[in-house]
């Protein structure tokens, strides 16, 4: 039964996108698993390097986020929430008569979820920077008096600056391919390059 509950929780944690959503999933699952107290204590500034773990006040910056129970923590255990080389903080767990694997399994699932949230945030930041960079590039490319083309991996033209549209006779907003402008030798080279990509 407990394994079934953990499988169900794991499936729901995959879709978690923020702290409040994570806390809500833990609030639902903890009593079913038999936990009487669950609280997350997360580093205020985001994950910390494990290299700092020897510091006297390593957990001094955590913010306590209670999920289940209002106990004083005397009968609870604290387990670190760890990523590859960083700490998210720790989890406080309490439950009478539970197998220690229950605590370890929940800690692992929460650690993985927090790691996925960090990666998702990094991906969103990188995509935003890429979009911004692309917009700046296109602004510059529009002012350059030489032909600039951007293609996808199938050599479909996805962007052409005004000089390229005029020089190649491309119509605004119409999709075209670079293949029709390549000579026979270049077509073969382009085909080989695309296969390698």
Coordinates of C-alpha atoms in Angstrom, one line a residue:
X1 CA 0.0 0.0 0.0
X2 CA 2.8 2.4 0.9
X3 CA 4.6 1.7 -2.4
X4 CA 1.4 2.5 -4.2
X5 CA 1.1 5.8 -2.4
X6 CA 4.7 6.7 -3.3
X7 CA 4.1 5.8 -6.9
X8 CA 1.1 8.1 -6.9
X9 CA 2.9 10.9 -5.2
X10 CA 5.9 10.5 -7.6
X11 CA 3.5 10.9 -10.6
X12 CA 2.0 14.1 -9.1
X13 CA 5.4 15.6 -8.2
X14 CA 6.5 15.4 -11.8
X15 CA 4.1 18.2 -12.6
X16 CA 5.0 20.5 -9.7
X17 CA 6.2 23.9 -10.8
X18 CA 6.5 25.9 -7.5
X19 CA 6.9 25.7 -3.8
X20 CA 3.2 26.1 -3.0
X21 CA 2.3 23.3 -5.4
X22 CA 5.0 21.1 -3.7
X23 CA 3.6 21.9 -0.2
X24 CA 0.1 21.1 -1.4
X25 CA 1.1 17.7 -2.8
X26 CA 2.9 16.9 0.5
X27 CA -0.1 18.0 2.6
X28 CA -2.3 15.5 0.6
X29 CA 0.1 12.6 0.7
X30 CA 1.7 12.8 4.2
X31 CA -1.3 11.6 6.3
X32 CA -2.0 8.7 3.8
X33 CA 1.6 7.6 4.2
X34 CA 1.3 7.8 8.1
X35 CA 3.4 10.9 8.7
X36 CA 2.2 13.2 11.5
X37 CA 4.5 16.0 10.8
X38 CA 6.2 17.3 7.6
X39 CA 7.9 20.6 7.1
X40 CA 10.4 21.9 4.6
X41 CA 13.2 24.1 5.6
X42 CA 14.6 25.7 2.4
X43 CA 17.6 28.0 2.0
X44 CA 16.3 31.5 1.5
X45 CA 18.6 32.4 -1.4
X46 CA 18.1 29.2 -3.3
X47 CA 20.3 26.1 -3.4
X48 CA 23.7 26.3 -1.5
X49 CA 26.9 24.6 -2.5
X50 CA 27.7 21.5 -0.5
X51 CA 31.2 22.9 -0.2
X52 CA 29.9 25.3 2.4
X53 CA 28.3 22.4 4.5
X54 CA 31.0 22.7 7.1
X55 CA 30.0 26.2 7.9
X56 CA 28.7 26.8 11.5
X57 CA 25.4 28.3 10.4
X58 CA 24.9 26.4 7.1
X59 CA 21.1 26.1 7.8
X60 CA 20.9 29.5 9.5
X61 CA 19.2 31.0 6.5
X62 CA 16.4 28.5 6.0
X63 CA 12.7 29.4 5.9
X64 CA 10.5 26.8 7.6
X65 CA 7.5 25.8 5.5
X66 CA 5.1 23.6 7.5
X67 CA 3.0 21.1 5.6
X68 CA 1.5 18.7 8.1
X69 CA 1.3 18.9 11.9
X70 CA 2.1 21.5 14.4
X71 CA 4.5 19.6 16.6
X72 CA 7.6 21.1 18.2
X73 CA 10.0 18.8 16.3
X74 CA 11.2 16.9 19.3
X75 CA 10.2 13.5 18.0
X76 CA 11.0 14.3 14.4
X77 CA 14.0 13.6 12.2
X78 CA 15.7 16.1 10.0
X79 CA 17.1 14.9 6.6
X80 CA 19.0 17.0 4.1
X81 CA 17.5 17.8 0.8
X82 CA 20.3 17.4 -1.7
X83 CA 21.0 17.9 -5.4
X84 CA 24.2 16.9 -7.2
X85 CA 26.5 19.2 -5.4
X86 CA 24.1 21.5 -3.6
X87 CA 21.7 21.6 -0.7
X88 CA 18.1 22.9 -0.9
X89 CA 17.8 22.8 2.9
X90 CA 16.3 19.9 4.9
X91 CA 13.0 18.2 5.5
X92 CA 11.5 17.6 9.0
X93 CA 9.6 14.3 9.3
X94 CA 7.7 12.5 12.0
X95 CA 5.6 9.4 12.1
X96 CA 5.4 6.7 14.7
X97 CA 6.2 3.1 13.7
X98 CA 7.2 3.9 10.1
X99 CA 9.9 2.0 8.3
X100 CA 13.0 4.3 7.9
X101 CA 12.7 3.7 4.1
X102 CA 9.5 5.8 4.1
X103 CA 11.4 8.8 5.4
X104 CA 14.3 8.2 2.9
X105 CA 11.9 7.7 0.0
X106 CA 10.0 10.9 0.7
X107 CA 13.2 12.8 1.1
X108 CA 14.5 11.5 -2.2
X109 CA 11.3 12.4 -4.0
X110 CA 11.3 16.0 -2.6
X111 CA 15.0 16.4 -3.4
X112 CA 14.4 15.4 -7.0
X113 CA 11.4 17.7 -7.3
X114 CA 13.3 20.7 -6.0
X115 CA 16.2 19.8 -8.4
X116 CA 13.7 19.7 -11.3
X117 CA 12.3 23.1 -10.3
X118 CA 15.8 24.6 -10.3
X119 CA 16.5 23.1 -13.8
X120 CA 13.1 24.4 -15.1
X121 CA 13.9 27.9 -13.8
X122 CA 17.4 27.8 -15.5
X123 CA 15.8 26.6 -18.8
X124 CA 13.2 29.4 -18.7
X125 CA 16.0 31.9 -18.1
X126 CA 18.1 30.5 -20.9
X127 CA 15.2 30.5 -23.3
X128 CA 14.4 34.1 -22.4
X129 CA 18.0 35.2 -23.0
X130 CA 18.1 33.4 -26.3
X131 CA 14.9 35.1 -27.5
X132 CA 16.3 38.5 -26.4
X133 CA 19.6 37.8 -28.2
X134 CA 17.7 36.7 -31.3
X135 CA 15.6 39.9 -31.4
X136 CA 18.8 42.0 -31.1
X137 CA 20.5 40.0 -33.8
X138 CA 17.5 40.5 -36.2
X139 CA 17.5 44.3 -35.5
X140 CA 21.2 44.5 -36.4
X141 CA 20.7 42.1 -39.4
X142 CA 17.9 44.3 -40.8
X143 CA 20.3 47.3 -41.0
X144 CA 23.2 45.4 -42.7
X145 CA 23.5 45.9 -46.5
X146 CA 24.5 42.3 -47.1
X147 CA 22.2 39.2 -47.4
X148 CA 21.7 37.4 -44.1
X149 CA 19.6 34.2 -44.0
X150 CA 18.7 32.0 -41.1
X151 CA 17.6 28.4 -41.9
X152 CA 16.4 25.5 -39.9
X153 CA 18.1 22.1 -40.2
X154 CA 16.1 21.2 -43.3
X155 CA 17.3 24.4 -45.0
X156 CA 14.0 26.1 -44.9
X157 CA 14.4 29.9 -44.6
X158 CA 13.1 31.1 -41.3
X159 CA 14.5 34.6 -41.5
X160 CA 15.8 36.8 -44.3
X161 CA 16.9 40.4 -43.8
X162 CA 15.6 43.1 -46.3
X163 CA 18.8 42.8 -48.4
X164 CA 18.3 39.0 -48.7
X165 CA 14.6 39.3 -49.5
X166 CA 15.3 41.8 -52.2
X167 CA 18.4 40.1 -53.6
X168 CA 16.8 36.6 -53.8
X169 CA 13.3 37.8 -54.7
X170 CA 11.7 36.4 -51.5
X171 CA 8.2 37.6 -50.6
X172 CA 7.5 38.9 -47.1
X173 CA 6.0 36.2 -44.8
X174 CA 6.2 33.5 -47.4
X175 CA 8.1 30.3 -46.5
X176 CA 10.9 29.3 -48.9
X177 CA 13.9 26.9 -49.0
X178 CA 17.6 27.7 -49.5
X179 CA 17.9 24.5 -51.6
X180 CA 16.6 26.1 -54.7
X181 CA 19.4 28.7 -54.6
X182 CA 22.2 26.1 -54.3
X183 CA 24.2 24.7 -57.2
X184 CA 24.5 20.9 -57.7
X185 CA 27.8 20.7 -55.8
X186 CA 26.6 22.8 -52.9
X187 CA 23.4 20.8 -52.8
X188 CA 25.4 17.6 -52.2
X189 CA 27.6 19.3 -49.5
X190 CA 24.4 20.7 -47.8
X191 CA 22.8 17.2 -47.9
X192 CA 25.9 15.6 -46.2
X193 CA 26.0 18.4 -43.6
X194 CA 22.3 17.9 -42.8
X195 CA 22.8 14.1 -42.4
X196 CA 25.6 14.7 -39.9
X197 CA 23.5 17.2 -38.0

